[in-house]
Each structure stands twice: as C-alpha cells, then as structure tokens.
XYZ file of C-alpha atoms in Angstrom:
655
model
C -85.807 50.651 0.308
C -89.238 49.652 1.571
C -91.752 48.352 -0.946
C -95.455 49.109 -0.186
C -98.017 46.567 -1.169
C -100.494 48.097 -3.690
C -104.214 47.516 -3.265
C -105.570 45.795 -6.368
C -109.154 46.198 -7.580
C -111.525 43.365 -6.948
C -111.700 40.723 -9.696
C -113.055 37.223 -9.872
C -110.471 36.039 -12.328
C -107.751 33.856 -10.912
C -104.118 34.866 -11.612
C -102.570 33.210 -14.642
C -99.526 33.433 -16.957
C -95.723 33.290 -16.308
C -95.724 36.865 -15.098
C -98.365 36.342 -12.427
C -97.930 35.294 -8.849
C -97.945 31.589 -8.006
C -100.117 30.795 -5.065
C -101.003 27.417 -3.698
C -104.591 27.409 -2.463
C -104.117 24.325 -0.357
C -101.162 25.887 1.492
C -102.535 29.381 2.069
C -106.058 30.368 2.827
C -106.155 33.727 0.999
C -109.161 35.660 -0.264
C -109.301 35.973 -4.059
C -109.039 39.722 -3.904
C -105.926 39.402 -1.720
C -104.308 36.946 -4.102
C -105.205 39.118 -7.057
C -103.507 42.088 -5.465
C -100.112 40.260 -5.411
C -99.920 40.235 -9.192
C -98.864 43.868 -9.088
C -95.746 42.862 -7.116
C -94.780 40.183 -9.600
C -93.561 42.728 -12.152
C -91.212 44.509 -9.719
C -87.449 44.174 -10.250
C -86.913 43.796 -6.510
C -86.988 40.145 -5.324
C -89.878 39.715 -2.840
C -91.024 36.817 -0.664
C -94.055 36.287 1.543
C -92.965 34.121 4.448
C -94.555 32.411 7.350
C -92.926 32.978 10.748
C -91.305 29.526 10.400
C -89.515 30.646 7.215
C -91.654 28.732 4.751
C -92.319 30.676 1.514
C -95.956 31.096 0.509
C -95.361 33.413 -2.411
C -92.426 34.954 -4.336
C -92.320 37.209 -7.345
C -90.569 36.683 -10.663
C -87.430 38.564 -9.608
C -87.058 36.302 -6.565
C -87.499 33.200 -8.733
C -84.856 34.470 -11.160
C -82.486 35.254 -8.294
C -82.496 31.736 -6.914
C -82.998 29.989 -10.267
C -86.385 28.460 -9.376
C -88.356 26.940 -12.235
C -91.551 28.827 -13.179
C -93.820 25.907 -12.315
C -92.131 25.003 -9.031
C -94.356 25.587 -5.983
C -93.510 28.461 -3.661
C -93.586 26.139 -0.657
C -90.497 24.387 -2.048
C -88.470 27.467 -1.134
C -87.337 27.886 2.442
C -85.403 30.713 4.046
C -83.149 30.024 7.055
C -81.515 32.730 9.078
C -78.049 32.742 10.588
C -77.740 31.497 14.123
C -77.067 35.092 15.132
C -80.672 36.076 14.234
C -82.854 33.291 15.643
C -85.820 35.579 16.506
C -85.751 37.849 13.431
C -88.873 36.316 11.845
C -90.812 36.607 15.082
C -89.735 40.240 15.464
C -90.844 41.009 11.907
C -94.194 39.275 12.480
C -94.623 41.426 15.578
C -94.386 44.564 13.490
C -90.673 45.440 13.506
C -88.395 45.930 10.511
C -85.330 43.632 10.710
C -82.259 43.391 8.391
C -80.689 39.931 8.430
C -78.362 37.590 6.518
C -80.356 34.603 5.274
C -79.780 31.451 3.219
C -82.359 30.580 0.536
C -82.832 26.852 -0.095
C -84.564 25.777 -3.283
C -84.769 22.452 -5.119
C -82.169 21.681 -7.810
C -80.172 24.796 -6.934
C -77.346 25.540 -4.574
C -78.073 27.433 -1.343
C -77.865 31.194 -1.848
C -76.933 33.689 0.847
C -78.722 37.069 0.586
C -79.287 40.137 2.718
C -83.002 40.551 3.509
C -85.175 43.294 4.989
C -88.098 41.767 6.905
C -91.348 43.751 7.541
C -94.906 42.624 8.420
C -97.077 42.158 5.345
C -100.236 44.385 5.171
C -102.228 41.553 3.631
C -102.676 38.716 4.348
C -102.254 39.179 8.047
C -99.699 37.164 9.946
C -97.222 36.940 7.021
C -93.835 38.579 6.606
C -92.675 40.436 3.526
C -88.988 39.791 2.732
C -87.298 42.221 0.352
C -83.857 41.533 -1.185
C -81.522 44.385 -2.260
C -81.959 45.876 -5.649
C -78.627 44.470 -6.971
C -80.237 41.275 -8.227
C -78.325 41.536 -11.518
C -75.059 41.406 -9.687
C -76.441 38.560 -7.628
C -77.308 36.644 -10.749
C -73.796 37.216 -12.137
C -72.416 36.012 -8.857
C -74.600 32.936 -9.113
C -73.368 32.313 -12.625
C -69.760 32.576 -11.496
C -70.567 30.348 -8.532
C -71.995 27.748 -10.881
C -68.837 27.911 -12.987
C -66.758 27.504 -9.858
C -68.826 24.501 -8.861
C -68.414 22.998 -12.309
C -64.686 23.552 -12.105
C -64.582 22.007 -8.643
C -66.159 18.857 -10.038
C -63.618 18.783 -12.842
C -60.735 19.412 -10.417
C -59.023 16.222 -9.172
C -59.351 17.227 -5.506
C -62.185 15.956 -3.345
C -63.952 19.028 -1.941
C -66.068 19.138 1.195
C -68.148 21.951 2.635
C -68.297 21.326 6.379
C -69.695 22.857 9.468
C -67.190 23.434 12.211
C -68.265 20.230 13.935
C -67.416 18.261 10.788
C -70.952 17.870 9.407
C -70.820 17.507 5.620
C -73.029 20.087 3.924
C -71.872 19.382 0.407
C -69.099 17.595 -1.462
C -67.726 17.340 -4.974
C -65.414 14.623 -6.182
C -64.239 13.372 -9.544
C -63.433 10.004 -7.951
C -65.309 9.600 -4.643
C -64.081 6.035 -4.289
C -60.496 7.241 -3.734
C -61.275 7.508 -0.014
C -62.615 3.922 0.117
C -66.037 5.292 1.157
C -69.329 5.057 -0.821
C -70.434 8.489 -2.050
C -73.885 8.229 -0.415
C -72.311 8.209 3.040
C -70.850 11.688 2.616
C -74.167 13.545 3.064
C -75.781 14.156 6.464
C -72.756 12.728 8.274
C -69.720 14.126 9.973
C -66.487 13.736 8.038
C -64.621 12.226 11.009
C -67.307 9.538 11.239
C -67.238 8.683 7.546
C -63.531 8.501 6.742
C -61.515 5.532 8.003
C -58.617 5.924 10.401
C -56.101 7.438 10.502
C -57.688 10.138 8.329
C -60.719 10.465 10.636
C -58.665 11.218 13.739
C -56.395 13.649 11.923
C -59.323 15.607 10.439
C -61.088 15.714 13.813
C -57.939 17.148 15.419
C -57.624 19.691 12.592
C -61.234 20.828 13.079
C -60.487 21.287 16.759
C -57.581 23.563 15.958
C -59.741 25.563 13.540
C -62.314 26.074 16.277
C -59.516 27.316 18.525
C -58.648 30.109 16.102
C -56.456 28.718 13.348
C -57.640 29.549 9.843
C -55.654 27.204 7.561
C -54.385 23.700 8.335
C -52.606 21.293 6.006
C -51.984 17.633 6.742
C -50.925 14.390 5.072
C -52.378 10.949 5.649
C -52.517 7.518 4.080
C -55.290 4.954 3.812
C -54.663 1.225 3.593
C -56.786 -0.821 1.179
C -60.148 -2.030 2.518
C -59.956 -5.202 4.564
C -60.043 -8.302 2.413
C -59.434 -6.472 -0.865
C -56.371 -6.280 -3.035
C -54.682 -3.000 -3.580
C -52.005 -0.661 -2.328
C -51.951 2.034 0.293
C -53.169 5.432 -0.942
C -51.634 8.736 0.067
C -53.492 12.049 0.428
C -52.925 15.728 1.159
C -55.692 17.629 2.948
C -56.174 21.364 3.419
C -58.821 22.878 5.679
C -59.756 26.584 5.499
C -62.152 28.253 7.943
C -64.398 30.750 6.122
C -64.506 34.164 7.844
C -67.827 35.321 9.368
C -69.237 31.857 8.862
C -69.653 28.542 10.605
C -68.397 26.696 7.551
C -65.062 25.049 6.693
C -63.838 24.257 3.204
C -61.844 21.042 3.045
C -60.009 19.772 -0.039
C -58.381 16.331 -0.199
C -56.033 15.412 -3.024
C -54.945 11.900 -3.939
C -51.155 12.142 -4.239
C -50.449 8.408 -4.426
C -48.754 8.637 -7.818
C -46.562 11.497 -6.673
C -45.653 9.770 -3.393
C -44.842 6.546 -5.218
C -42.767 8.483 -7.758
C -40.929 10.277 -4.962
C -40.413 6.975 -3.154
C -39.065 5.400 -6.347
C -36.791 8.415 -6.821
C -35.556 8.089 -3.232
C -34.909 4.379 -3.729
C -33.038 5.100 -6.940
C -31.077 7.830 -5.168
C -30.228 5.515 -2.274
C -29.251 2.775 -4.719
C -27.019 5.165 -6.626
C -25.545 6.578 -3.400
C -24.863 3.074 -2.115
C -23.219 2.115 -5.397
C -21.061 5.257 -5.323
C -20.174 4.586 -1.681
C -19.010 1.065 -2.579
C -16.536 2.326 -5.178
C -12.976 1.727 -4.001
C -11.854 4.993 -5.571
C -12.833 8.451 -4.435
C -15.876 9.805 -6.326
C -16.872 13.474 -6.540
C -19.458 15.409 -8.551
C -19.535 19.167 -9.219
C -22.450 20.956 -10.902
C -22.312 23.359 -13.837
C -21.452 26.226 -11.435
C -18.530 24.123 -10.146
C -20.179 23.598 -6.755
C -19.796 20.325 -4.921
C -22.898 18.128 -5.231
C -21.826 14.873 -3.626
C -18.825 12.672 -2.872
C -18.320 9.279 -1.300
C -16.563 8.253 1.880
C -13.425 7.148 0.061
C -13.009 10.673 -1.335
C -13.274 12.141 2.172
C -10.821 9.530 3.433
C -8.234 10.433 0.797
C -8.478 14.107 1.784
C -9.155 13.620 5.501
C -7.263 16.796 6.443
C -9.738 18.771 4.333
C -12.996 17.094 5.395
C -14.667 20.170 6.894
C -14.293 22.011 3.559
C -15.755 19.145 1.521
C -19.405 20.125 1.929
C -22.200 20.354 -0.677
C -22.293 23.808 -2.214
C -18.588 24.524 -1.752
C -16.830 25.531 -4.967
C -13.933 23.533 -6.342
C -11.587 26.493 -6.017
C -12.514 26.953 -2.334
C -11.816 23.296 -1.583
C -8.552 23.343 -3.554
C -7.181 26.536 -2.031
C -8.218 25.420 1.451
C -6.324 22.178 0.931
C -3.237 24.020 -0.331
C -3.268 26.334 2.692
C -3.447 23.329 5.010
C -0.637 21.531 3.247
C -2.767 18.695 1.889
C -0.910 18.749 -1.436
C 2.812 18.693 -2.070
C 3.268 21.934 -4.000
C 6.618 22.998 -5.496
C 8.279 25.765 -3.482
C 7.825 29.212 -4.966
C 5.128 28.128 -7.430
C 2.040 27.905 -5.209
C -0.211 30.269 -7.167
C 0.911 28.891 -10.519
C 0.225 25.361 -9.333
C -3.276 26.314 -8.182
C -4.077 28.059 -11.474
C -2.866 25.086 -13.517
C -4.909 22.681 -11.410
C -8.078 24.804 -11.781
C -7.557 25.067 -15.546
C -7.051 21.314 -15.780
C -10.216 20.704 -13.727
C -12.423 23.049 -15.749
C -11.140 21.642 -19.002
C -11.470 18.015 -17.804
C -8.052 17.360 -19.266
C -6.104 14.094 -19.398
C -5.475 12.082 -16.215
C -2.893 13.517 -13.878
C -0.977 12.324 -10.828
C -0.632 14.361 -7.643
C 1.454 13.763 -4.538
C -0.060 14.495 -1.121
C 1.804 15.825 1.896
C 1.906 12.374 3.559
C 3.702 10.797 0.608
C 0.638 9.205 -0.991
C 0.053 9.540 -4.725
C -3.395 10.215 -6.205
C -4.445 9.665 -9.808
C -7.070 12.205 -10.905
C -9.482 11.587 -13.784
C -12.303 14.017 -14.616
C -15.044 14.143 -17.233
C -17.637 16.760 -18.201
C -21.314 15.888 -17.819
C -23.984 16.778 -20.398
C -25.261 19.538 -18.091
C -21.831 21.135 -17.791
C -20.849 19.628 -14.449
C -17.724 17.660 -13.633
C -17.498 14.090 -12.363
C -14.176 12.950 -10.996
C -12.421 9.814 -9.763
C -9.549 9.915 -7.268
C -7.514 6.683 -7.046
C -4.757 6.009 -4.532
C -1.816 4.834 -6.652
C 0.787 4.894 -3.887
C 1.400 1.145 -4.220
C 1.568 1.491 -7.989
C 4.128 4.289 -7.699
C 6.115 2.166 -5.251
C 6.038 -0.739 -7.696
C 7.087 1.610 -10.480
C 10.000 2.726 -8.336
C 10.837 -0.890 -7.594
C 10.619 -1.771 -11.273
C 12.775 1.199 -12.145
C 15.316 0.167 -9.534
C 15.112 -3.417 -10.757
C 15.589 -2.207 -14.322
C 18.581 -0.151 -13.267
C 19.919 -3.104 -11.319
C 19.348 -5.388 -14.305
C 21.182 -2.929 -16.524
C 23.967 -2.777 -13.984
C 23.960 -6.570 -13.729
C 24.128 -6.777 -17.496
C 27.028 -4.360 -17.423
C 28.651 -6.400 -14.666
C 28.097 -9.496 -16.742
C 29.836 -7.849 -19.671
C 32.639 -6.758 -17.363
C 32.656 -10.234 -15.860
C 33.140 -11.848 -19.261
C 35.727 -9.243 -20.184
C 37.684 -9.822 -16.968
C 37.360 -13.567 -17.247
C 38.643 -13.587 -20.817
C 41.469 -11.296 -19.781
C 42.322 -13.358 -16.710
C 42.429 -16.533 -18.764
C 43.997 -15.123 -21.919
C 46.986 -13.536 -20.172
C 48.320 -16.662 -18.398
C 47.328 -18.830 -21.332
C 49.380 -16.681 -23.682
C 52.300 -17.033 -21.280
C 51.864 -20.810 -21.202
C 51.754 -21.007 -24.994
C 54.663 -18.632 -25.454
C 57.001 -20.300 -22.960
C 55.967 -23.777 -24.168
C 56.739 -22.771 -27.749
C 60.164 -21.408 -26.731
C 61.044 -24.626 -24.914
C 59.618 -26.837 -27.688
C 61.551 -25.053 -30.437
C 64.701 -24.658 -28.275
C 64.802 -21.099 -29.449
C 67.647 -20.327 -27.007
C 69.662 -23.349 -27.979
C 69.576 -26.833 -26.642
C 69.568 -27.335 -22.855
C 69.482 -23.625 -22.087
C 69.233 -23.087 -18.281
C 66.402 -20.565 -18.769
C 64.119 -23.292 -19.999
C 63.744 -24.402 -16.378
C 62.591 -20.931 -15.397
C 60.119 -20.863 -18.274
C 58.722 -24.233 -17.178
C 58.153 -22.712 -13.738
C 56.254 -19.821 -15.326
C 54.108 -22.317 -17.199
C 53.364 -24.205 -13.976
C 52.503 -20.975 -12.074
C 50.166 -19.805 -14.857
C 48.494 -23.200 -14.874
C 47.970 -23.078 -11.107
C 46.526 -19.578 -11.412
C 44.090 -20.608 -14.129
C 43.099 -23.693 -12.155
C 42.420 -21.602 -9.044
C 40.428 -19.117 -11.128
C 38.297 -21.823 -12.688
C 37.772 -23.520 -9.319
C 36.698 -20.235 -7.739
C 34.272 -19.566 -10.596
C 32.805 -23.037 -10.265
C 32.475 -22.635 -6.492
C 30.657 -19.310 -6.888
C 28.340 -20.812 -9.481
C 27.527 -23.801 -7.250
C 26.851 -21.538 -4.256
C 24.559 -19.230 -6.241
C 22.719 -22.287 -7.600
C 22.415 -23.776 -4.093
C 24.414 -26.858 -5.074
C 27.444 -26.396 -2.849
C 27.587 -29.145 -0.210
C 29.181 -28.776 3.200
C 31.300 -31.621 4.518
C 30.968 -30.661 8.155
C 33.271 -31.729 10.951
C 34.774 -30.364 14.153
C 37.576 -28.013 13.046
C 40.500 -26.717 15.087
C 40.976 -23.117 13.979
C 44.551 -22.941 15.302
C 45.528 -25.914 13.162
C 43.733 -24.564 10.054
C 45.407 -21.145 10.405
C 48.793 -22.757 10.968
C 48.425 -24.907 7.831
C 47.395 -21.869 5.819
C 50.385 -19.886 7.120
C 52.661 -22.744 6.056
C 51.260 -22.628 2.519
C 51.432 -18.819 2.312
C 54.810 -18.426 4.052
C 56.950 -18.403 0.847
C 54.884 -15.613 -0.611
C 55.020 -13.696 2.683
C 58.784 -14.119 2.903
C 59.208 -12.915 -0.654
C 57.130 -9.802 0.174
C 58.868 -9.401 3.557
C 55.482 -9.509 5.328
C 55.170 -10.979 8.815
C 52.362 -13.446 9.575
C 50.972 -13.366 13.138
C 48.361 -15.635 14.748
C 46.421 -14.764 17.926
C 44.134 -17.669 18.814
C 43.451 -18.693 22.436
C 44.383 -22.241 23.366
C 40.994 -22.831 24.974
C 39.006 -21.715 21.927
C 36.263 -24.278 21.252
C 36.244 -26.217 18.031
C 34.266 -24.906 15.044
C 31.796 -27.190 13.269
C 32.070 -26.602 9.533
C 33.690 -27.587 6.236
C 37.459 -27.535 6.869
C 38.411 -27.191 3.199
C 36.110 -24.187 2.748
C 37.380 -22.542 5.957
C 40.965 -22.984 4.651
C 39.879 -21.513 1.327
C 38.444 -18.452 3.104
C 41.681 -18.049 5.093
C 43.786 -18.472 1.940
C 41.796 -15.794 0.071
C 41.949 -13.277 2.925
C 45.625 -13.875 3.853
C 46.670 -13.808 0.171
C 44.949 -10.428 -0.339
C 46.481 -9.087 2.885
C 50.017 -10.116 1.815
C 49.576 -8.656 -1.663
C 48.521 -5.214 -0.391
C 50.807 -5.010 2.705
C 53.868 -2.764 2.574
C 57.187 -4.637 2.003
C 59.659 -5.153 4.851
C 57.384 -3.758 7.604
C 54.120 -5.361 6.530
C 52.154 -7.492 8.973
C 49.147 -9.784 8.551
C 47.397 -10.663 11.819
C 44.889 -13.500 12.189
C 42.752 -13.534 15.353
C 39.935 -15.719 16.666
C 37.725 -15.075 19.692
C 34.330 -15.842 21.160
C 31.576 -13.316 20.578
C 29.122 -12.125 23.222
C 26.391 -14.426 21.950
C 28.669 -17.498 21.936
C 29.783 -17.489 18.323
C 33.339 -17.295 16.965
C 34.770 -14.267 15.176
C 37.728 -14.916 12.826
C 39.553 -11.703 11.857
C 42.249 -11.119 9.204
C 43.853 -7.651 9.369
C 46.718 -6.001 7.492
C 48.476 -2.635 7.547
C 48.447 -2.217 3.769
C 47.213 0.486 1.446
C 43.514 -0.022 2.336
C 40.466 1.341 0.502
C 38.064 4.217 0.628
C 34.552 3.338 1.881
C 33.026 3.797 -1.570
C 35.542 1.312 -3.009
C 34.466 -1.558 -0.749
C 31.359 -2.540 -2.844
C 33.585 -2.706 -5.925
C 36.012 -5.018 -4.130
C 33.146 -7.325 -3.140
C 31.938 -7.633 -6.731
C 33.190 -10.445 -8.942
C 36.374 -9.422 -10.759
C 36.274 -6.129 -8.899
C 39.667 -4.416 -9.017
C 39.956 -1.469 -6.647
C 43.688 -0.952 -7.151
C 45.527 -1.197 -10.444
C 47.940 -3.971 -11.035
C 50.879 -1.676 -10.373
C 49.534 -0.445 -7.027
C 50.206 -3.608 -5.007
C 53.459 -3.840 -3.002
C 55.824 -6.385 -4.673
C 59.558 -7.099 -4.858
C 61.685 -7.127 -7.948
C 61.785 -10.587 -9.509
C 58.519 -11.592 -7.849
C 56.438 -14.122 -9.821
C 54.062 -12.202 -12.104
C 51.351 -14.846 -11.940
C 51.580 -14.948 -8.180
C 50.983 -11.228 -7.800
C 48.131 -11.149 -10.304
C 44.651 -11.064 -8.661
C 41.432 -12.373 -10.175
C 39.096 -10.286 -8.010
C 37.173 -13.378 -6.857
C 38.697 -13.806 -3.398
C 36.419 -11.499 -1.385
C 33.134 -12.401 -3.213
C 33.855 -16.126 -2.792
C 34.738 -15.691 0.886
C 31.530 -13.789 1.562
C 29.523 -16.535 -0.181
C 31.251 -19.297 1.812
C 30.705 -17.669 5.215
C 27.047 -17.112 4.298
C 26.842 -20.830 3.426
C 27.976 -21.545 7.017
C 25.221 -19.251 8.379
C 27.717 -16.560 9.376
C 28.280 -12.917 8.515
C 30.955 -11.055 6.561
C 32.139 -7.578 7.516
C 34.945 -5.510 6.020
C 36.448 -2.333 7.443
C 39.076 -0.421 5.505
C 40.632 3.032 5.381
C 42.871 4.325 2.675
C 46.530 4.063 3.850
C 45.536 2.407 7.155
C 44.962 -1.212 6.109
C 41.981 -3.521 5.852
C 40.250 -5.763 8.394
C 37.887 -8.563 7.389
C 35.760 -10.181 10.108
C 34.074 -13.558 9.630
C 31.520 -14.398 12.357
C 30.295 -17.969 12.788
C 26.962 -18.433 14.615
C 26.813 -19.968 18.145
C 25.193 -23.135 16.780
C 28.524 -23.997 15.085
C 30.640 -23.654 18.208
C 31.437 -26.844 20.179
C 31.973 -30.493 19.510
C 29.020 -30.927 17.151
C 26.531 -28.958 15.114
C 23.671 -27.753 17.345
C 20.591 -27.044 15.291
C 18.503 -24.177 16.678
C-alpha cells in the first residue's frame, strides 16, 4: 500500500522520546515544522525510511528500526540501503516522481545485512527525498531475522569454516570456530577474494570451482590439502570444500571442513588393512574368510593357487555353496561315484558347523587339509594346507611298517628255517654217531661205514649252510672282500662240472657247456664265481627230470661289451609269483618231496637250504653285475648273470 505523509500542526517544540523520529540537524537541513510532522509516521506499523538519492538514510521510523535491529540512539545516517545491480537507477527514478518496487539490502551497524522488498516514492516534504516503504509483514520479517540469527549462531558453533562470497570470490562474510585451520590470519578474510587469501593448492582449486559455478553449475564439492606453513613444525592438513550458488543472487556459500583426523584415521586403517593383507598373503597355507551370510570376503594367493581350476568363481561376494558346487561340477574335487549330492551336503554341513579338521583329495591327486573356525560375528575363517607330501610320507611309512612287519615275519621264518636246517642234520649226526659208538648192530657191522658217510654228508651240509649264512651277512654288512684276478670262464665251468658230476650222474642229468673259445677273460673273484656256478648248477640238477634232464651253461658277450653267464634247466620250473619267494632267504617254493631224485639218493645231498639263489644274487651285485631269473611252471628255469663291460678283458677297467 501507499502511505501518505500527514501534515502536522506547527509547533516550536523539538521531537523527543523513544517513540519520536530521530533527525540529525547537521545532516539534514529541515524546517522545524517539517521535522515535527514526521512524528506522526513514527507510530505506524509499516517500516518507513526517508532516503537521499544516494541511498543514505536521513530518517526512519520505529518499525524500521525494529525490523533491522537498530539501537534507539543510533543515528539514522548509519543506515544505508543498497539496491540490487538489476535496479541501478531506481532511486533516481523515485526522486523524479515515479513509484518503483525493488529488492534492496539494508546495512546497519552491529547487525547483519537484511534483504527487503521496498516501494520507493518521492517524499512530499522535504523536497528531494525519497520515501521507502517496506511490506506490512514486518512481524514475519522479525521472526525470519530471529531464525537467521540462530542460524548464524549455529554456523559459528559448527566445525565447518563458512564463507559468503560473491561470484568473483570476494569474501562478504565468514564464520569459523577455528580460523587458523587454513593457516591464514582471520583479519585477511574480509575485503579480499578467497583465491587470493588461501594458499595453494586450495586457492587454485577454489578459483576453478568458482569458474564452473559462473558457467552454470550450482553445487561443487572438492578435496584439498594444505602443507604446514614454511619454517613451522606440523603435519599436512586435509579439507573438504562445498560451494553452492544461491539462486537469484550473486552470492556463493562456501563451507570448508577440516577432515584431517578422518583422513589420518582412514590412512591408518588402510595401512592396517594392507599390513594384514600382506601378512595373510605371506601365509604358506591357503587362507579364506566368509562373512556371517557365508559370502566370500577375502582369500590369499595360495588359496587361489590350490584351487586354480576354480579361480573365476573365487570372487568377493560369492557364497560358499556356489564356489563348492562350481568346483564339483568342474571336477576340482575327487568325489565318490554315485554320492555327489550327499558329499556336497556333508561338506556344507561341516563348513557351517566349523567341525573338526578334515582331509580332501583333489582331482590332480593332491591332498588338502581343511580347518575352519567361527568368528565372533558369525563368519567363517578357514585354512587350506597342501598335505600331499605328508600323505605320501604316511604311505611310505605305512609301506615301511608293512615291510618291517614282513621283515620281522621273515626273520622269524629265517630263524625257524635255520633251526630246522641245522637241527635235522645234527640229529642225524648224533644218532648215527651214537649207533656207531655203542655198536648197537654188533661189532664191526658193515653198515657202520654207511652211517659214517651220512655223518660226513650232514657235516658238509651244515658247513655249507653256515658258510653261506656268513657270506650273506658279510655282503649285507659291506665286509665281503673281492680277490680279483683274470678268470677263464671255460675252466671255472669245467671245474664246477667235475665237482657236480657225481650228483648229476646219480640223477641221470646231462651237463652241457656252451662257451666260445675266443671269449675274453673275466676279471673277478674266482672262488665267488665258482660258488655262484655251484649254487645255480646244484639247483638245476635237483629240479631237473631224471634220465632226460639237461643243465646247460652258456657264456657270451653282450651288446655293450659285457659277459652274460646263463644256467638253464628243463626241470619243473616256477610260476612268476613264486620267483620272489625263491629269492628270499630260506625260501622254499617246492616241497621237499617235489624235487626229482632217485631211490637210494643221499638225503642230505638232496636237501636244500634255500640260500643258493639269494647268495648268488648278492655275489653278482658285489661284482657290479645284474641277476635275472626266468621260469615257467613245467618248462624249466633260466638264470642269467650279466657282468659289466669294465670286467671284461685282461684287467679291471675302472669307468
């Protein structure tokens, strides 16, 4: 509405009292009657100003003072009204006699600037002044001012540093609980541009942000850090800034928050996380962590390596069941046939219950030991250890244990056979000696001579048995010495045939020798070579068929220059599974009644100790050669002794 100035009656009394108009005589040359007439406007509820064309206030009523919070004794000239840049000529137009409605900012001492809508008209008296009338909602304006004051108080209590800027960066106002956070004295913030006050890099970043706001953006957030001032101790500070362009205004609100503590805490958390991750990565076992919803949180490289065929499924967020079933479908685990679903269910139940450690075999033959524990938050932490070597050692230990048990059994059998082999001929010796000593068949009985022969044969048998046992023991202990010399195999075989001929004749077994005349000499221990021949030929005679039996001894050069000595017979032979038994000490493949023998044949002569083949194999190994036996049941047996090339020729040639 438009407020008309009332014409007051003439009075000589000057205005006085809080309810009267304040008028500075030295600032305004006004007739007393004119000044007295303004007191009628002082009681109006509508805020009124009398302004000069330059915006300076020369008078304002009580409502206007209350609106802007001006003290009652403050001069009117302390109040100044500035118009928006969109209305630069509004005061001049009003002074020229036009009514103008504008948006203005009222500046008063000790109060914040207040924006109001004004209606400007020329004042009737005094001439040349402008009457400014504010809307009638002054009560609402006062409430708004009160709320604004509360907001300002809160802004000072808030930890952020708040700036009110023009769009070019000029600082209109600021509020800060700790102005020194920006390393800038507080007095520099006023009447300066923010990009000129703040140090780099903050200055450049804020200048660029203001440029983007002027280009049309409304909200910009940015982060920056400030090093300590040159020459001073301290740490780098970190800040977050947020700039908001106010609509329909040339102003920008900028808030800057010191987030140094948070950044340092986050940095410490990242360092701790990296330290923990590095420690987990250095674990030689596979490490995996699932959260309370059984989703994968993290795992180390060793875990991925153990389950390399399943790597693409091992991703954060994947559930344990997804990873497990994916691995089963790809054949990562060795699952029993026909029990796939049951195996998966048991594994899931074991995982969710964090049961006792378990062992699992993978498709490539590796074994994994799985240990899992529940965390306080309901998650699951697990360790996967490759125990393939441990399982192999367990298998080796089990095999060694079985072998030791078998060796212990063989030892028992060995002692049993040895006692039997010694007791039987010894009983014969004692019995026949007692008969002869007591002349139980009368004096000078012709059978005593036969009994003496039995005693001699039993003694020879026991002596051979003991010698063979001693030889085996010395070889196993590494104490058997070789008395090496150049040996003629033809001569050694011939001598052995001569010794074995009576037994062969008794069994009606033919002895045949096939050795080339130009065969080189063999460098070795002649007595041991004869012992090997004696053992092999004796076994061949014993198990050859009578009358048409044949034992053939052959010698020939091998392809690599060695010498192969072969003893073959056409006897009863052995099955392949019986050969290891025959090579064991005291091993008896055939019963004592299964050998071919004539009636009246010497019982001690046909008895076997079971040491011939084991001793022969040990002696050929002592010469650096190899032992091979080939036998078929009913088709005879062939034993091949191969001497290395270094033993062929006039002397031993060391490789």
